Amino acid sequence: MFRSTLNNYIPSDKTIKRDSGDKSYPIWLIVNPKHPAVRHNIWTPALAEIQDKVYREIHTRIDTTNIYIRNAICDSTIVPNTLNWWGAEVGREIETFREIALEHEPKILISFGAFPFEFLRRAYEILPEKGPKYWSTSNLGDEFGRSIENFDINKTNRIPLLRKVISSGKFIEDHGYFGQHYFHYVGTKIAEKIVENKDHLKIWI
């Protein structure tokens, strides 16, 4: 029902630069510039599940037009790797993002994969700092569960999604989500929190 309209707000890889959307919007997406396809491959199917759950519960939809989408850093060539996890340039990007986030205080801050999630942790000064190999699929899955369990509409909620979903469903099996598709699982969980806090979110069509 909703899939035909989902791509309307997602800029193509040719047009998106550093960011798009409205910083005052309560939902932000933080992306690794090396992997822009997550906006289509991960976010679009997750959003379809969110919209479906929301519509079934409260008979309305989220206005996705102004969702704020931001590359964690402006230059994909300085994305940290195993040998050089955080250079000075990345540190400056973290400081810049921290200032923007503290000013606008998004309610739902969704990241995709290891680097954007650790970027957010450091922007919010969450310790201990982690290296690139720590944020495995399993650990990101555990963090997703904690973010949902501890969801608080009065603060910024950092919600990690995977950058890539293995079609075999191994992630789902390992985490006990037997019979549940990853996108259905995360979309439903996020939608439940949105519905619970519907009166505190200015996101509705």
Short mmCIF file of N, CA and C in Angstrom, two decimals, residues 18 70 72-75 78-80 84-100 115 118-125 129:
data_model
loop_
_atom_site.label_atom_id
_atom_site.label_comp_id
_atom_site.label_asym_id
_atom_site.label_seq_id
_atom_site.Cartn_x
_atom_site.Cartn_y
_atom_site.Cartn_z
N ARG A 18 25.92 16.61 1.24
CA ARG A 18 26.17 16.37 2.65
C ARG A 18 24.91 15.96 3.39
N ARG A 70 21.74 12.69 6.70
CA ARG A 70 23.06 13.32 6.75
C ARG A 70 24.16 12.27 6.62
N ALA A 72 27.55 11.04 7.72
CA ALA A 72 28.28 11.26 8.97
C ALA A 72 29.48 12.17 8.75
N ILE A 73 30.19 11.96 7.66
CA ILE A 73 31.30 12.84 7.29
C ILE A 73 31.14 13.24 5.84
N CYS A 74 31.76 14.36 5.48
CA CYS A 74 31.52 14.92 4.15
C CYS A 74 32.35 14.25 3.07
N ASP A 75 33.44 13.58 3.44
CA ASP A 75 34.38 13.01 2.47
C ASP A 75 34.52 11.52 2.74
N ILE A 78 37.87 9.75 3.99
CA ILE A 78 38.41 9.80 5.36
C ILE A 78 37.60 8.93 6.32
N VAL A 79 36.71 8.09 5.77
CA VAL A 79 36.01 7.13 6.62
C VAL A 79 37.07 6.24 7.26
N PRO A 80 37.08 6.13 8.57
CA PRO A 80 38.13 5.35 9.23
C PRO A 80 38.12 3.88 8.83
N ASN A 84 43.39 3.05 10.79
CA ASN A 84 43.27 4.46 11.18
C ASN A 84 41.81 4.74 11.48
N TRP A 85 41.38 4.34 12.68
CA TRP A 85 39.95 4.40 12.99
C TRP A 85 39.44 5.82 13.09
N TRP A 86 40.17 6.71 13.78
CA TRP A 86 39.68 8.08 13.93
C TRP A 86 40.83 9.07 13.74
N GLY A 87 40.81 9.76 12.61
CA GLY A 87 41.79 10.81 12.37
C GLY A 87 41.26 12.15 12.86
N ALA A 88 42.12 13.16 12.77
CA ALA A 88 41.75 14.50 13.24
C ALA A 88 40.55 15.05 12.47
N GLU A 89 40.50 14.75 11.16
CA GLU A 89 39.38 15.26 10.36
C GLU A 89 38.05 14.68 10.83
N VAL A 90 38.07 13.40 11.18
CA VAL A 90 36.84 12.78 11.68
C VAL A 90 36.46 13.38 13.02
N GLY A 91 37.46 13.67 13.84
CA GLY A 91 37.19 14.31 15.12
C GLY A 91 36.48 15.65 14.95
N ARG A 92 36.90 16.41 13.95
CA ARG A 92 36.25 17.70 13.69
C ARG A 92 34.81 17.51 13.21
N GLU A 93 34.62 16.46 12.41
CA GLU A 93 33.26 16.15 11.95
C GLU A 93 32.36 15.80 13.14
N ILE A 94 32.89 15.07 14.09
CA ILE A 94 32.13 14.70 15.28
C ILE A 94 31.73 15.95 16.05
N GLU A 95 32.65 16.88 16.21
CA GLU A 95 32.36 18.13 16.93
C GLU A 95 31.26 18.91 16.22
N THR A 96 31.35 19.00 14.91
CA THR A 96 30.34 19.72 14.13
C THR A 96 28.97 19.08 14.30
N PHE A 97 28.94 17.76 14.19
CA PHE A 97 27.66 17.07 14.33
C PHE A 97 27.10 17.26 15.73
N ARG A 98 27.95 17.18 16.75
CA ARG A 98 27.49 17.34 18.13
C ARG A 98 26.78 18.69 18.31
N GLU A 99 27.35 19.73 17.76
CA GLU A 99 26.75 21.06 17.88
C GLU A 99 25.37 21.10 17.22
N ILE A 100 25.28 20.52 16.02
CA ILE A 100 24.00 20.52 15.30
C ILE A 100 22.95 19.71 16.05
N PHE A 115 30.31 2.14 11.41
CA PHE A 115 30.91 3.47 11.50
C PHE A 115 29.93 4.55 11.93
N GLU A 118 29.14 4.17 15.75
CA GLU A 118 30.22 4.59 16.64
C GLU A 118 30.45 6.10 16.54
N PHE A 119 30.24 6.65 15.35
CA PHE A 119 30.31 8.11 15.16
C PHE A 119 29.33 8.80 16.11
N LEU A 120 28.10 8.29 16.17
CA LEU A 120 27.09 8.88 17.06
C LEU A 120 27.47 8.69 18.53
N ARG A 121 27.99 7.53 18.88
CA ARG A 121 28.39 7.29 20.26
C ARG A 121 29.43 8.32 20.68
N ARG A 122 30.38 8.59 19.80
CA ARG A 122 31.42 9.56 20.14
C ARG A 122 30.88 10.99 20.14
N ALA A 123 29.93 11.26 19.26
CA ALA A 123 29.32 12.59 19.26
C ALA A 123 28.59 12.85 20.58
N TYR A 124 28.00 11.79 21.13
CA TYR A 124 27.30 11.91 22.41
C TYR A 124 28.17 11.49 23.60
N GLU A 125 29.45 11.32 23.33
CA GLU A 125 30.46 11.05 24.36
C GLU A 125 30.11 9.81 25.19
N GLU A 129 35.00 4.02 24.11
CA GLU A 129 35.03 4.09 22.67
C GLU A 129 35.36 2.71 22.10
#
